[in-house]
Coordinates of C-alpha atoms and ligand atoms in Angstrom, one line a residue:
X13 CA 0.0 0.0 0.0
X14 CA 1.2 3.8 -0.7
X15 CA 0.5 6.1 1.7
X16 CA -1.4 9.6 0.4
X17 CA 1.8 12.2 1.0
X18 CA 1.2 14.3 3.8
X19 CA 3.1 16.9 6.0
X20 CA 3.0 17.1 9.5
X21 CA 5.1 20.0 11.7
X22 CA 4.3 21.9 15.0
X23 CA 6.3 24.3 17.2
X24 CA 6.0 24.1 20.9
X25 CA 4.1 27.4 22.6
X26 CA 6.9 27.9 24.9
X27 CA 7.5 31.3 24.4
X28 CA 6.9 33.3 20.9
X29 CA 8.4 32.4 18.4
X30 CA 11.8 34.1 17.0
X31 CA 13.8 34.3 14.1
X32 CA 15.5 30.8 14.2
X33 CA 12.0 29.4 13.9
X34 CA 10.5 31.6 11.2
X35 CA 14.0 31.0 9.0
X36 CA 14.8 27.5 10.0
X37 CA 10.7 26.1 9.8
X38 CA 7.9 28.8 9.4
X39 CA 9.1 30.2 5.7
X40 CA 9.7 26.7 4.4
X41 CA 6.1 25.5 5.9
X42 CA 4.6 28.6 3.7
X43 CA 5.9 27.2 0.4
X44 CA 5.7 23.3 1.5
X45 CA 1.4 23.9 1.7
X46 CA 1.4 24.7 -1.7
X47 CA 3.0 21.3 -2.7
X48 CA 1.5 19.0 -0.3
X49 CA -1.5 18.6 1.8
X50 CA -0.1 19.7 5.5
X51 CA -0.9 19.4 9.1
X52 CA 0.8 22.5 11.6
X53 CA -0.2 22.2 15.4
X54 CA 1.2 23.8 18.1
X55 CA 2.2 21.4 20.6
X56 CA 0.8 22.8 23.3
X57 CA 1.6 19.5 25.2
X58 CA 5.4 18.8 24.4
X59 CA 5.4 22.3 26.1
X60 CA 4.4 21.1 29.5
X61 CA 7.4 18.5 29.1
X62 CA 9.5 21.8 30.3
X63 CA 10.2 23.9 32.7
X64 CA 9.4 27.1 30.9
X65 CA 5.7 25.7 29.8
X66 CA 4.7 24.3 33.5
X67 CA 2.8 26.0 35.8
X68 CA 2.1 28.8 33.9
X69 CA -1.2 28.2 32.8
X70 CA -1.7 32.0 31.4
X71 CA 1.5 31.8 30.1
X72 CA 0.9 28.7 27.9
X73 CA -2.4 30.1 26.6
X74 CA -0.9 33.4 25.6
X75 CA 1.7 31.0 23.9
X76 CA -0.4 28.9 21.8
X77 CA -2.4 31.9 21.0
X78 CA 0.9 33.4 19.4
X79 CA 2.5 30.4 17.9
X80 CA -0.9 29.9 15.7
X81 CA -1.2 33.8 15.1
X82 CA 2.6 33.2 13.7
X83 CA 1.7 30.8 11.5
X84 CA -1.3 32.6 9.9
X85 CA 1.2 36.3 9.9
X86 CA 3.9 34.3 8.2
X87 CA 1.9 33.0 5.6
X88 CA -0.3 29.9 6.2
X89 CA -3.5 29.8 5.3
X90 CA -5.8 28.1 8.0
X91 CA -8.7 27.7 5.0
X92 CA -6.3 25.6 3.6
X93 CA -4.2 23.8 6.1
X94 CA -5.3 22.9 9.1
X95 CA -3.6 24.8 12.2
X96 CA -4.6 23.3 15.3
X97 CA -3.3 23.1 19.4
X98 CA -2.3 19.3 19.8
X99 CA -4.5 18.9 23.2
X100 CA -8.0 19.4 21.6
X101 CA -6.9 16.3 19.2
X102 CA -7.0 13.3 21.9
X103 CA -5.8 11.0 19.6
X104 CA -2.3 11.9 20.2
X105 CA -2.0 11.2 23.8
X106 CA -3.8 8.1 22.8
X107 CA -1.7 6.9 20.3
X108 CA 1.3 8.3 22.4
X109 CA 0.4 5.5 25.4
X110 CA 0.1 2.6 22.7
X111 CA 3.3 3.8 21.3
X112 CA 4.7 4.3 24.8
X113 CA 4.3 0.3 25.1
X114 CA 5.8 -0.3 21.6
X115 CA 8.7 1.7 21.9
X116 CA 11.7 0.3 23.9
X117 CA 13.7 1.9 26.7
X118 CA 16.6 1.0 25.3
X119 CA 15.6 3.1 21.9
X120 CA 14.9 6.2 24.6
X121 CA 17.8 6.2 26.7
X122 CA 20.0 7.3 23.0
X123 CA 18.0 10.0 22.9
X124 CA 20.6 13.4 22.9
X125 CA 18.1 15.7 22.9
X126 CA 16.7 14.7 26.6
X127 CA 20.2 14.5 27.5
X128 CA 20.8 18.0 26.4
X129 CA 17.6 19.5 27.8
X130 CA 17.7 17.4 31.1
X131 CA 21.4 18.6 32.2
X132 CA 22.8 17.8 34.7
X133 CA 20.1 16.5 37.0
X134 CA 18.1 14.4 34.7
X135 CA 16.6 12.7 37.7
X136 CA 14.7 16.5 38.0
X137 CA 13.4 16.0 34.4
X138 CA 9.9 15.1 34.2
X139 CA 8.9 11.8 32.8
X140 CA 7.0 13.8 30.1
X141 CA 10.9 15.2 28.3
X142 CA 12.1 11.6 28.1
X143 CA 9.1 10.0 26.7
X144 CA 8.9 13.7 24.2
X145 CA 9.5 11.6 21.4
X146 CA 7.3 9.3 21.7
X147 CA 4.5 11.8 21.8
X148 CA 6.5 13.3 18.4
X149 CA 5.8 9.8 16.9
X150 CA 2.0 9.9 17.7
X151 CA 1.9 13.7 16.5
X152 CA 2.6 11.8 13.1
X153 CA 1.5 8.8 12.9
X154 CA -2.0 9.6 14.4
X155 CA -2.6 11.1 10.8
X156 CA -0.3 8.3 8.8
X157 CA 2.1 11.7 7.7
X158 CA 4.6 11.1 5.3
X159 CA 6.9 13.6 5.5
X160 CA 8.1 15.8 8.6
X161 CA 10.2 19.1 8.3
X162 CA 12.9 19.0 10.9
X163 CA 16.2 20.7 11.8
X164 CA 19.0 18.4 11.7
X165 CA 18.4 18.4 16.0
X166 CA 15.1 16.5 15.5
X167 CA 16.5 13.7 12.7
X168 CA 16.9 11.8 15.7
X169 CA 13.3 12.1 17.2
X170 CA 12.4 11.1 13.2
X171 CA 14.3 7.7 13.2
X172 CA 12.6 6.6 16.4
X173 CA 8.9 7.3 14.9
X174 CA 10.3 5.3 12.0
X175 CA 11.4 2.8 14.4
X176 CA 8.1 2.8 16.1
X177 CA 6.3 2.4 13.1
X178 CA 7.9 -0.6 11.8
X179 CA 7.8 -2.4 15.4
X180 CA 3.8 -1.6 15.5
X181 CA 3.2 -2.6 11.8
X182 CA 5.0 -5.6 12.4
X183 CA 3.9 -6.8 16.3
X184 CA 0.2 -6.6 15.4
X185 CA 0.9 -7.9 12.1
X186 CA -0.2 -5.2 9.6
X187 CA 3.0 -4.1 7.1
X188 CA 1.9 -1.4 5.7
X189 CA -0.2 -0.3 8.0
X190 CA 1.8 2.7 9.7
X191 CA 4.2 4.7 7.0
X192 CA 8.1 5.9 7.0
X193 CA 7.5 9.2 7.8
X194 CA 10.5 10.7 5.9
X195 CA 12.4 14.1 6.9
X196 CA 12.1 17.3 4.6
X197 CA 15.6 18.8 5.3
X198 CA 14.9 21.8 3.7
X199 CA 18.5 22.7 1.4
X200 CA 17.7 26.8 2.3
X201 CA 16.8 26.4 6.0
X202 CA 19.4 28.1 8.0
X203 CA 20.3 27.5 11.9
X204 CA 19.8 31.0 13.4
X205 CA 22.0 31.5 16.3
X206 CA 22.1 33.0 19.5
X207 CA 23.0 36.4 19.2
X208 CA 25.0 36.6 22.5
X209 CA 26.6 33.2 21.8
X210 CA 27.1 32.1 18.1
X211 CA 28.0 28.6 19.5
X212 CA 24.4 28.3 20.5
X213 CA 21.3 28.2 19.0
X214 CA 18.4 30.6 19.1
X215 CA 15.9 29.4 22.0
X216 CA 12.6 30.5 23.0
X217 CA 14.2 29.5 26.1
X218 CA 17.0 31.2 26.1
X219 CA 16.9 33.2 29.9
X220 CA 18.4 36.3 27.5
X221 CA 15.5 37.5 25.7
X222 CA 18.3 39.8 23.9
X223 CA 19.5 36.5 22.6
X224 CA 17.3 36.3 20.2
X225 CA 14.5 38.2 17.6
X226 CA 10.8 37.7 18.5
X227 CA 8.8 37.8 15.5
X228 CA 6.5 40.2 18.7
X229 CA 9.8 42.7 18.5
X230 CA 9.0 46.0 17.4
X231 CA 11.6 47.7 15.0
X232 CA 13.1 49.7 18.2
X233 CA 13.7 46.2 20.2
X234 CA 15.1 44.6 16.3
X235 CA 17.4 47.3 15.4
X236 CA 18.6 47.5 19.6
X237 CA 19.3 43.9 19.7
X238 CA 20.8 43.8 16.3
X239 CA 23.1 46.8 17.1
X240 CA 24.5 44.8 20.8
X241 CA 24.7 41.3 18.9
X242 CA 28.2 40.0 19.9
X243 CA 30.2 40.4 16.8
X244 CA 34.2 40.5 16.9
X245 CA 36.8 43.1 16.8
X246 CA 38.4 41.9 12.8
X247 CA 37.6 44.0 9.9
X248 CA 34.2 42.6 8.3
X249 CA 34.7 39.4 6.2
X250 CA 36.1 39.9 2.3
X251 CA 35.5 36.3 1.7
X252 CA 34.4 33.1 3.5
X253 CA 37.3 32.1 5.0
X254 CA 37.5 35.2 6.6
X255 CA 34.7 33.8 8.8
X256 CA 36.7 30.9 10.0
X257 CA 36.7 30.5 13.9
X258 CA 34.0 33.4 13.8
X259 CA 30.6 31.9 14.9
X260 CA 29.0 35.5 15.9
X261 CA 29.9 37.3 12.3
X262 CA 29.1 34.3 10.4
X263 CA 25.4 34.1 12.2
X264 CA 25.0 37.5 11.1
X265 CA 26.1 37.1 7.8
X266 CA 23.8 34.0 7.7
X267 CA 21.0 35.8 8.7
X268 CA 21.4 38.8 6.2
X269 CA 21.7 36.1 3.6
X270 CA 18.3 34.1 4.5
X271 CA 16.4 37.2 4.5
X272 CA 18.1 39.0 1.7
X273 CA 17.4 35.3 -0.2
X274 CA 21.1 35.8 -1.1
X275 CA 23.9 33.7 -1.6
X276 CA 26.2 34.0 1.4
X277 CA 29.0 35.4 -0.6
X278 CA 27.6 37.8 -2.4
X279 CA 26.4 39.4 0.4
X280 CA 30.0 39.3 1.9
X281 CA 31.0 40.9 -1.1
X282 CA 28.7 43.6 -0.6
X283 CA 29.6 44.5 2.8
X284 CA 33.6 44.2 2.3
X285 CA 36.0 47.0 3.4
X286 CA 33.3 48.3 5.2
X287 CA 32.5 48.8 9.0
X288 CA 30.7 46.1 11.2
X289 CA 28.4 49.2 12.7
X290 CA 27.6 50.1 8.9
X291 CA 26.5 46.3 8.1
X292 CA 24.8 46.3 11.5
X293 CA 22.7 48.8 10.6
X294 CA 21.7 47.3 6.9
X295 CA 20.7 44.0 8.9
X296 CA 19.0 45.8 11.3
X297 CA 16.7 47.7 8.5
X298 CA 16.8 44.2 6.5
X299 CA 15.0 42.5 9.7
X300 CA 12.5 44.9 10.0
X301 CA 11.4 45.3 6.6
X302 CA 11.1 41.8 6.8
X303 CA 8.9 40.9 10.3
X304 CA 7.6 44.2 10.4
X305 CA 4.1 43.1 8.2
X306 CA 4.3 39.5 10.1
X307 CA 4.8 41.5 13.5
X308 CA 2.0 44.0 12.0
X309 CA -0.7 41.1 11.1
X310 CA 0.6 38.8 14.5
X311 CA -1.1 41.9 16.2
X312 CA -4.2 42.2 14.8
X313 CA -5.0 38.9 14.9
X314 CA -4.4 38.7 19.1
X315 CA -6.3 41.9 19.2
X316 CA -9.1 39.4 18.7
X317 CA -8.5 36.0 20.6
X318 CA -11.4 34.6 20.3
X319 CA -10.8 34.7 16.6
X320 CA -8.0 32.3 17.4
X321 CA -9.2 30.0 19.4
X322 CA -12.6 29.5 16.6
X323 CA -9.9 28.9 13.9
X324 CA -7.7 26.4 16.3
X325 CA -10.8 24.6 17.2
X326 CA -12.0 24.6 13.4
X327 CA -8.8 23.1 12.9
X328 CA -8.9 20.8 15.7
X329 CA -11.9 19.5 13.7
X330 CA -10.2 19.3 10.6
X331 CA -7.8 16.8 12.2
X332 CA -9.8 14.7 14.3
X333 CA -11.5 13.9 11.2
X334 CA -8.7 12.0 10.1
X335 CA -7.2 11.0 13.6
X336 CA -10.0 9.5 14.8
X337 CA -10.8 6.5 12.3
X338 CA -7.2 5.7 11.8
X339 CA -7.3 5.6 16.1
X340 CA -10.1 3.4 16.3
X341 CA -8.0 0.9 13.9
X342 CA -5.3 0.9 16.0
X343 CA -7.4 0.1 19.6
X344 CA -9.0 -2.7 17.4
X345 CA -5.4 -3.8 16.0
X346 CA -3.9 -3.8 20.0
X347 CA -7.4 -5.6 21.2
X348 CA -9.1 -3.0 22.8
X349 CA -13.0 -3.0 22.6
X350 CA -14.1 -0.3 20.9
Ligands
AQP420 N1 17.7 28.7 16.0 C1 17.1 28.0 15.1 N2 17.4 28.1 13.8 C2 16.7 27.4 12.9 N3 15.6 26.7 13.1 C3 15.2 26.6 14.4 N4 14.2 26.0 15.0 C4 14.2 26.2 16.3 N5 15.3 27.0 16.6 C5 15.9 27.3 15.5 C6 13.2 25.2 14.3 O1 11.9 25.7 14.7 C7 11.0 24.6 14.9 C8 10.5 24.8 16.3 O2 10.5 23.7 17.0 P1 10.1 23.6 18.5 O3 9.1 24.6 18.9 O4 9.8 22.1 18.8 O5 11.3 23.9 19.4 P2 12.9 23.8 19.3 O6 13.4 23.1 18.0 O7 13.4 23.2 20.6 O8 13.2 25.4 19.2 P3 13.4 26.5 20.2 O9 13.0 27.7 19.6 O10 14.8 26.4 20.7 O11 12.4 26.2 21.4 P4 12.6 25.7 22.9 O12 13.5 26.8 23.5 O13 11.2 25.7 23.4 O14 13.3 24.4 22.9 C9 11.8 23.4 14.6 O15 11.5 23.0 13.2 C10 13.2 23.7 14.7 O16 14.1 23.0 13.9

């Protein structure tokens, strides 16, 4: 059997989305729905897994409300493509128990990504970050998606709902009955980073908010942070190995280059001889010609929540219109009653 292609991404709501996720996901998402049926939630409930989306119950709210207004601000089109929060579609945390019992512990415990965002005291983690990926693996497989766009950070998470998959189809004896959800590594997609540490990557959860560009950031906030981004003390690059050993410069560059839809190098070559203040100011204008009409249309649609919510729950529908007969297949496949 072929499985009907089918795209399948969220972002979790904790905090508002920046730069790094409009580059590296959002833009790429915009163009993928004219190619492909897609799916975008926001993962309302891989955001409890963390600190920063626990126990902060207004907080997560006004989240979700502005990961979904993103979407629509940066281009997708909610008549079109379902945009949805994850915990009005109970199929997920459904399917995310089942798959809980499929997956092994053994397959878990290689996980880097828990490692990284547990630290040090991973016995403090809750139970919910280890077991994130299995959740990831419902968040697909619920709706049979064939094709996920990740960063290379979440290839991992990919290969275990591929791993998942095969275990299901083949313990309860059905093939073909989950897909290979495949990765869309998008060539263009650029890793924004951190603009007081090029070493790291642009976080909604970084503590410095001035490490990063909220798509919320007015053009005073954009051109501020862009102007204190940690740069270096060489002359501005003349050609690409000029950037060697220079994360900050070469984030900035990268950046310039994404928006600009330019080669990196030619945009070095625009800029050489010329002062780092003098480029940051051209990147600064750059950023906000650029998020200014998503920032612009982000506000008008939370200026009316309730607008929001109608077209999450409208999507919410959308989905568990699919989720819900390929769900009841699976509790009959396991030996549930149903
Ligand atoms: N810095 C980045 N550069 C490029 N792409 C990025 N993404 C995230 N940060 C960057 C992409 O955005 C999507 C969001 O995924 P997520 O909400 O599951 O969170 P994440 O990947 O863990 O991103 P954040 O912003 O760092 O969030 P927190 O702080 O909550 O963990 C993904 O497609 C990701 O690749």
């Amino acid at each position: 059997m072929t499985h009907k292609p089918l795209v399948l991404s969220g972002m979790q709501p904790t905090n508002t989305l920046h730069l790094g996720n409009y580059l590296g996901a959002l833009k790429n998402w915009v163009r993928m729905q004219e190619e492909m049926p897609c799916l975008f939630c926001v993962v309302d409930m891989h955001a409890l897994t963390q600190d920063s989306g626990y126990a902060l119950p207004e907080a997560l709210t006004r989240a979700t409300r502005e990961v979904a207004a993103a979407y629509i601000a940066a281009g997708v089109d909610p008549a079109h493509t379902p945009i949805f929060n994850q915990s009005r579609v109970p199929e997920h945390g459904e399917l995310a128990w089942i798959f809980n019992c499929v997956a092994r512990l053994g397959w878990l415990d290689r996980m880097t990504q828990f490692k990284e965002k547990s630290g040090k005291h991973k016995e403090r983690a809750s139970v919910g970050l280890y077991t994130y990926p299995v959740l990831m693996a419902a968040d697909i497989l619920v709706y049979k998606a064939t094709h996920v766009p990740v960063g290379e950070d979440q290839k991992q998470h990919l290969e275990l709902a591929r791993d998942i998959a095969a275990k299901f189809n083949n313990d309860f004896g059905a093939p073909d009955f989950f897909p290979q959800p495949e990765p869309v590594i998008t060539g263009t997609a650029t890793r924004v980073m951190s603009l007081r540490d090029g070493a790291k990557k642009m976080s909604k959860t970084d503590e410095s908010d001035a490490s990063r560009i909220n798509l919320t950031d007015d053009a005073d906030a954009i051109a501020g942070k862009i102007k204190r981004a940690k740069s270096d003390s060489f002359p501005l690059p003349a050609s690409k190995e000029d950037l060697k050993d220079r994360p900050e410069a070469e984030n900035l560059f990268n950046i310039y280059a994404a928006l600009a839809e330019q080669d990196r190098d030619s945009v070095i070559a625009q800029f050489a001889g010329q002062q780092f203040s003098g480029f940051k100011t051209a990147l600064a204008d750059l950023t906000v010609a650029k998020l200014g009409p998503i920032t612009a249309e982000m506000r008008r649609l939370l200026a009316d929540p309730a607008e929001i919510d109608r077209i999450l729950k409208n999507g919410a529908d959308k989905a568990r219109a699919l989720a819900a007969p390929i769900m009841d297949e699976v509790k009959k496949r396991v030996g549930f009653i149903v």
